[in-house]
mmCIF file of C-alpha atoms and ligand atoms in Angstrom:
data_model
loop_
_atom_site.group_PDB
_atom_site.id
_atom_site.type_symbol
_atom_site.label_atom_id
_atom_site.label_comp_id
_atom_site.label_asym_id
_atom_site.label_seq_id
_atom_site.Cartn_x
_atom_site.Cartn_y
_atom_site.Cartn_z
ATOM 1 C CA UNK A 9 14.290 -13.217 28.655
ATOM 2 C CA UNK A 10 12.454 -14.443 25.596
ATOM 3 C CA UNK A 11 8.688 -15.174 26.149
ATOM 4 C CA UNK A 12 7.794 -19.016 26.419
ATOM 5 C CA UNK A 13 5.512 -19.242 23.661
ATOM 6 C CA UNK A 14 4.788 -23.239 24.417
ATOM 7 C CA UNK A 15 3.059 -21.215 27.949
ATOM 8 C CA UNK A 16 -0.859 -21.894 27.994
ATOM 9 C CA UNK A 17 -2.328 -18.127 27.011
ATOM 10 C CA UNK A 18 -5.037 -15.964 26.242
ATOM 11 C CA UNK A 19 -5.434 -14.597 23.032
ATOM 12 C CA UNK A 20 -6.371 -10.950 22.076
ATOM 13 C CA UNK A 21 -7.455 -10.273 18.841
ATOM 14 C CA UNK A 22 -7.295 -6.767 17.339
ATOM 15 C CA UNK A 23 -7.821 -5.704 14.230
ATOM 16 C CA UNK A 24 -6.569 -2.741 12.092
ATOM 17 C CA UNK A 25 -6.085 -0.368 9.005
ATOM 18 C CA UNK A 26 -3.641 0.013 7.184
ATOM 19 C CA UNK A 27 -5.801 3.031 5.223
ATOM 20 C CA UNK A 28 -4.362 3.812 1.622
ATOM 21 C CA UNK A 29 -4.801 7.443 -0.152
ATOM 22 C CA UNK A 30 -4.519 7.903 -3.391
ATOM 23 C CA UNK A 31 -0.537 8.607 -3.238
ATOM 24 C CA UNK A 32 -0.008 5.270 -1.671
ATOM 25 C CA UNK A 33 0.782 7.102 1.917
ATOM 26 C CA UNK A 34 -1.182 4.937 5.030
ATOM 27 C CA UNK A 35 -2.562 6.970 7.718
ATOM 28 C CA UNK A 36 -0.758 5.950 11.105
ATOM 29 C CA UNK A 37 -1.957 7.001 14.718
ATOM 30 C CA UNK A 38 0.438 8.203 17.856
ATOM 31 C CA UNK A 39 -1.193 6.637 21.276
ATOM 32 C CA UNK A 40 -2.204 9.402 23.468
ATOM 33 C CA UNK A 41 -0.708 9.670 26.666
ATOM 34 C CA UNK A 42 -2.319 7.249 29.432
ATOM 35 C CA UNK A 43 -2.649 4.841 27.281
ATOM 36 C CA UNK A 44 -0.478 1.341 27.149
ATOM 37 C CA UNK A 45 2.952 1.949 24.715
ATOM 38 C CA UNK A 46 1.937 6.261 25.295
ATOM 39 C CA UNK A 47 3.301 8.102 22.074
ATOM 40 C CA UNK A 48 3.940 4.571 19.349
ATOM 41 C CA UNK A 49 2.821 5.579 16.091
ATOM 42 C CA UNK A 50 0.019 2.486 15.117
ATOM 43 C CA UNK A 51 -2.646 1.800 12.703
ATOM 44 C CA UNK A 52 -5.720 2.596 13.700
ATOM 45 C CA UNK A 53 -8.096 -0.019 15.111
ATOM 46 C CA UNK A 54 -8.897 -1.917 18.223
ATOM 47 C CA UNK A 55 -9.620 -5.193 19.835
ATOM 48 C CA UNK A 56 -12.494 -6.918 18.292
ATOM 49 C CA UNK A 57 -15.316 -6.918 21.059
ATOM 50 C CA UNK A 58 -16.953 -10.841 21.986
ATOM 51 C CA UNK A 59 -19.720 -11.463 19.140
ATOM 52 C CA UNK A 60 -18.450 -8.885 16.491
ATOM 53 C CA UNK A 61 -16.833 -9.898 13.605
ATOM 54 C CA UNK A 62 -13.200 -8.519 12.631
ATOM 55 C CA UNK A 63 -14.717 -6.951 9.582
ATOM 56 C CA UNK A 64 -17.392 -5.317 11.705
ATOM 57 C CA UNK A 65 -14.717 -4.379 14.540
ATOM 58 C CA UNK A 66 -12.455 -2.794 12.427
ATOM 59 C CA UNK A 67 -15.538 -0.298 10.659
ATOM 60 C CA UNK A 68 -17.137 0.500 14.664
ATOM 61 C CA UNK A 69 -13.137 1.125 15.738
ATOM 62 C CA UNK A 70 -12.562 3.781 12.623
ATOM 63 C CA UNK A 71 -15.731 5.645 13.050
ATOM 64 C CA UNK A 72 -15.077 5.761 16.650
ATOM 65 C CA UNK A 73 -11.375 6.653 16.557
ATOM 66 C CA UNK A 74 -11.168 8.788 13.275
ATOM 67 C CA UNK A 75 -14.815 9.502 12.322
ATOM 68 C CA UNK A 76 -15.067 7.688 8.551
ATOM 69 C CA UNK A 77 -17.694 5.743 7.408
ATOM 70 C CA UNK A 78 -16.530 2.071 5.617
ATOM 71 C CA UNK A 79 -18.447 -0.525 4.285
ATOM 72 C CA UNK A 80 -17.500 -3.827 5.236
ATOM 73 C CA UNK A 81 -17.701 -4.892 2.183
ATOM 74 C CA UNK A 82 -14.345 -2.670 1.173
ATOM 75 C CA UNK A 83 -12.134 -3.783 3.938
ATOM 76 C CA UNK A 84 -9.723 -6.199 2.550
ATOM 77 C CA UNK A 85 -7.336 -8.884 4.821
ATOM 78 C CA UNK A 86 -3.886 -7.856 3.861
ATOM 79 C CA UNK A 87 -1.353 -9.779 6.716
ATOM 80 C CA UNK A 88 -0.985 -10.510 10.238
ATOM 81 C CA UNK A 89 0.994 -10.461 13.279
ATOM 82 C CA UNK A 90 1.382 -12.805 16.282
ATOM 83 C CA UNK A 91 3.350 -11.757 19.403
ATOM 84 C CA UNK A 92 3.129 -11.940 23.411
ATOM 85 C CA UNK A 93 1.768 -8.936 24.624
ATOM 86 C CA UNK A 94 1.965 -9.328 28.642
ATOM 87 C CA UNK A 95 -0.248 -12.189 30.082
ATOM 88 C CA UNK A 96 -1.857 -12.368 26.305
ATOM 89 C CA UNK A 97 -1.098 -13.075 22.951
ATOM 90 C CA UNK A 98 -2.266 -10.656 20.434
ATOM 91 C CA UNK A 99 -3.204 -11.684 16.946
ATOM 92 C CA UNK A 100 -3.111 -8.129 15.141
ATOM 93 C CA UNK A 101 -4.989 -8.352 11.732
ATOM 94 C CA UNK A 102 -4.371 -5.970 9.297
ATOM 95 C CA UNK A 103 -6.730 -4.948 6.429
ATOM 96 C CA UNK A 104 -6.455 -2.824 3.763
ATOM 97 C CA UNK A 105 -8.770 -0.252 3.515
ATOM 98 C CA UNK A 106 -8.818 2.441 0.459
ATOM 99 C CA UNK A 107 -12.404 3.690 0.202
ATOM 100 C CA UNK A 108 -14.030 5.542 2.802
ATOM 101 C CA UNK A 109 -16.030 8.598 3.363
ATOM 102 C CA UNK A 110 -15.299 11.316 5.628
ATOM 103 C CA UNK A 111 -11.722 13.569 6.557
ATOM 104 C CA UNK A 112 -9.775 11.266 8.671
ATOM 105 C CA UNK A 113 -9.877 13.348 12.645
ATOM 106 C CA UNK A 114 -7.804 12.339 15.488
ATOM 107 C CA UNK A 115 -10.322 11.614 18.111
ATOM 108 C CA UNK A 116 -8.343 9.700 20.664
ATOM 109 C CA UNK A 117 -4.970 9.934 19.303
ATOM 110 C CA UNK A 118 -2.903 12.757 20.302
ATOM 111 C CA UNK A 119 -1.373 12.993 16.295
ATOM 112 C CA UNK A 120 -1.925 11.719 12.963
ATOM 113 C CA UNK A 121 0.742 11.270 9.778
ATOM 114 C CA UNK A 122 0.477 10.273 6.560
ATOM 115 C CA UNK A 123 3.603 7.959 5.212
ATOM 116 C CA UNK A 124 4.435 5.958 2.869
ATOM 117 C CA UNK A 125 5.584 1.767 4.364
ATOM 118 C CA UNK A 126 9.416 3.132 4.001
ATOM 119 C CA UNK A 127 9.055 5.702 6.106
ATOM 120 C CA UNK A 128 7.156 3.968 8.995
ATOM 121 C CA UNK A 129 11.302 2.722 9.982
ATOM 122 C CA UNK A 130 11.513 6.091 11.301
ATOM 123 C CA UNK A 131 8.791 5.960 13.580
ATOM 124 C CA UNK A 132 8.269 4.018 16.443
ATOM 125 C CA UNK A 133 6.013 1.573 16.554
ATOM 126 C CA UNK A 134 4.656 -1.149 18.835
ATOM 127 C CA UNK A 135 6.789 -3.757 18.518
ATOM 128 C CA UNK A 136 4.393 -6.069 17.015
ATOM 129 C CA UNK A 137 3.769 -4.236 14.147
ATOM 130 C CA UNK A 138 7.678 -4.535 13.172
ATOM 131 C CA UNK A 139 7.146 -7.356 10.913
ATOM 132 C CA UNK A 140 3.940 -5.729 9.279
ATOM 133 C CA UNK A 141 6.053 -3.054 7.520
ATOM 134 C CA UNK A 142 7.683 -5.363 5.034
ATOM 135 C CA UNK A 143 4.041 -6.950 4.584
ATOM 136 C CA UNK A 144 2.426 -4.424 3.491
ATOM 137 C CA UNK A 145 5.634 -2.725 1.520
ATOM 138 C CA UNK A 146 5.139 -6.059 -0.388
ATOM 139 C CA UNK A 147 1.541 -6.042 -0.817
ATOM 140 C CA UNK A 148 1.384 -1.864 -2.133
ATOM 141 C CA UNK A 149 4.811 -2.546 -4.562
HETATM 142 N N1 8DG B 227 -4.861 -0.362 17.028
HETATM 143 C C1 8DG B 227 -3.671 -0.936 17.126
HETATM 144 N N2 8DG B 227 -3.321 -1.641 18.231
HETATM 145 C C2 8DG B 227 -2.096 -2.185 18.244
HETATM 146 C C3 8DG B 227 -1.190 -2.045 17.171
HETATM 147 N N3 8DG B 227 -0.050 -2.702 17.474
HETATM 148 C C4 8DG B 227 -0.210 -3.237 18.720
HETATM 149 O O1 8DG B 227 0.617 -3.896 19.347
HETATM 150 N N4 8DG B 227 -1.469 -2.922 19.177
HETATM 151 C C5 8DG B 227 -1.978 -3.335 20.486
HETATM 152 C C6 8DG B 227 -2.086 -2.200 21.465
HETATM 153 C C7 8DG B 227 -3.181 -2.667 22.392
HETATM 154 O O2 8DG B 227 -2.633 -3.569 23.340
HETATM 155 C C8 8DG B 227 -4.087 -3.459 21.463
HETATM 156 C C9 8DG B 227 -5.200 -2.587 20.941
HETATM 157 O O3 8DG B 227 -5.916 -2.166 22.011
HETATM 158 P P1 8DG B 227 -6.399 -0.673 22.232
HETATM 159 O O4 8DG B 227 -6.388 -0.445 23.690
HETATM 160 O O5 8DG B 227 -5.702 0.282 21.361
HETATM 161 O O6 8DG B 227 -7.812 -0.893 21.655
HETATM 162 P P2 8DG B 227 -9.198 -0.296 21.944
HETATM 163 O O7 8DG B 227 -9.399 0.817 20.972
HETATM 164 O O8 8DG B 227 -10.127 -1.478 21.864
HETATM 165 O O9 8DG B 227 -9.032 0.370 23.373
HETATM 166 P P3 8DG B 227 -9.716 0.292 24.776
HETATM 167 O O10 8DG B 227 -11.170 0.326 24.523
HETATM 168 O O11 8DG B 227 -9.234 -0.956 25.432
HETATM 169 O O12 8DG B 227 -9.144 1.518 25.426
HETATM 170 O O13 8DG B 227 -3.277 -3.870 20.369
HETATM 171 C C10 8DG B 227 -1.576 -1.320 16.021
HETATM 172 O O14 8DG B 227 -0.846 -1.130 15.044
HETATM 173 N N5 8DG B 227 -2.830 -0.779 16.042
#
């Protein structure tokens, strides 16, 4: 049954990276097993913590999760995506991020892949990112 999305809710907000090389391929992430939606391919990031700012979030989240240093200053708001997730509604902000320093290292996720926006179709991915696919094809063409 489709979600009420009039329903009162809580929103999560999580940011992300859609991280750019120099071939226009974005690094994506699998979810390790144990974790919610175990073995979707996602951009890397996490929910924003109370107090922090997304821009701040989304650095702390890809030093934690991949080990690369970014300025702040270099993260750039590319699109969003809004959709029920259980009792919550995430708001999933994707940034564009092309500078950083450091080799990309799965430190949570059990896989990482290089691939250009066409090829994400082949993956799967949590459902919310479906629309973000198009988005950032647009935004890289
Ligand atoms: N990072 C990321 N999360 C996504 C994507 N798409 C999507 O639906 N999500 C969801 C999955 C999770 O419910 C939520 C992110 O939470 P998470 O559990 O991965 O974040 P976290 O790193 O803060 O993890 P934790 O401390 O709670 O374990 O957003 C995506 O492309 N990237």
């Amino acid at each position: 049954m489709a979600k009420n999305l009039e329903a009162p809710t809580t929103l999560l907000p999580v940011v992300a990276a859609a991280l750019v090389d120099g071939d226009g391929r974005v690094l994506l992430q699998r979810r390790p097993p144990g974790k919610a939606m175990a073995g979707l391919w996602e951009f890397p990031g996490g929910k924003v913590e109370p107090g922090e700012s997304p821009e701040r979030a989304l650095v702390r989240e890809l030093a934690e999760e991949l080990e690369i240093v970014v300025d702040p200053a270099c993260v750039r708001p590319a699109c969003f995506a809004s959709a029920a997730l259980g009792e919550r509604h995430l708001i999933l902000l994707l940034y564009v991020v092309d500078e950083w320093t450091g080799e990309p290292r799965a430190v949570e996720a059990s896989g990482l892949a290089w691939v250009r926006p066409a090829e994400m179709r082949a993956l799967p991915m949590p459902p919310a990112d479906e629309p973000l696919i198009d988005l950032l094809a647009r935004l890289m063409a």
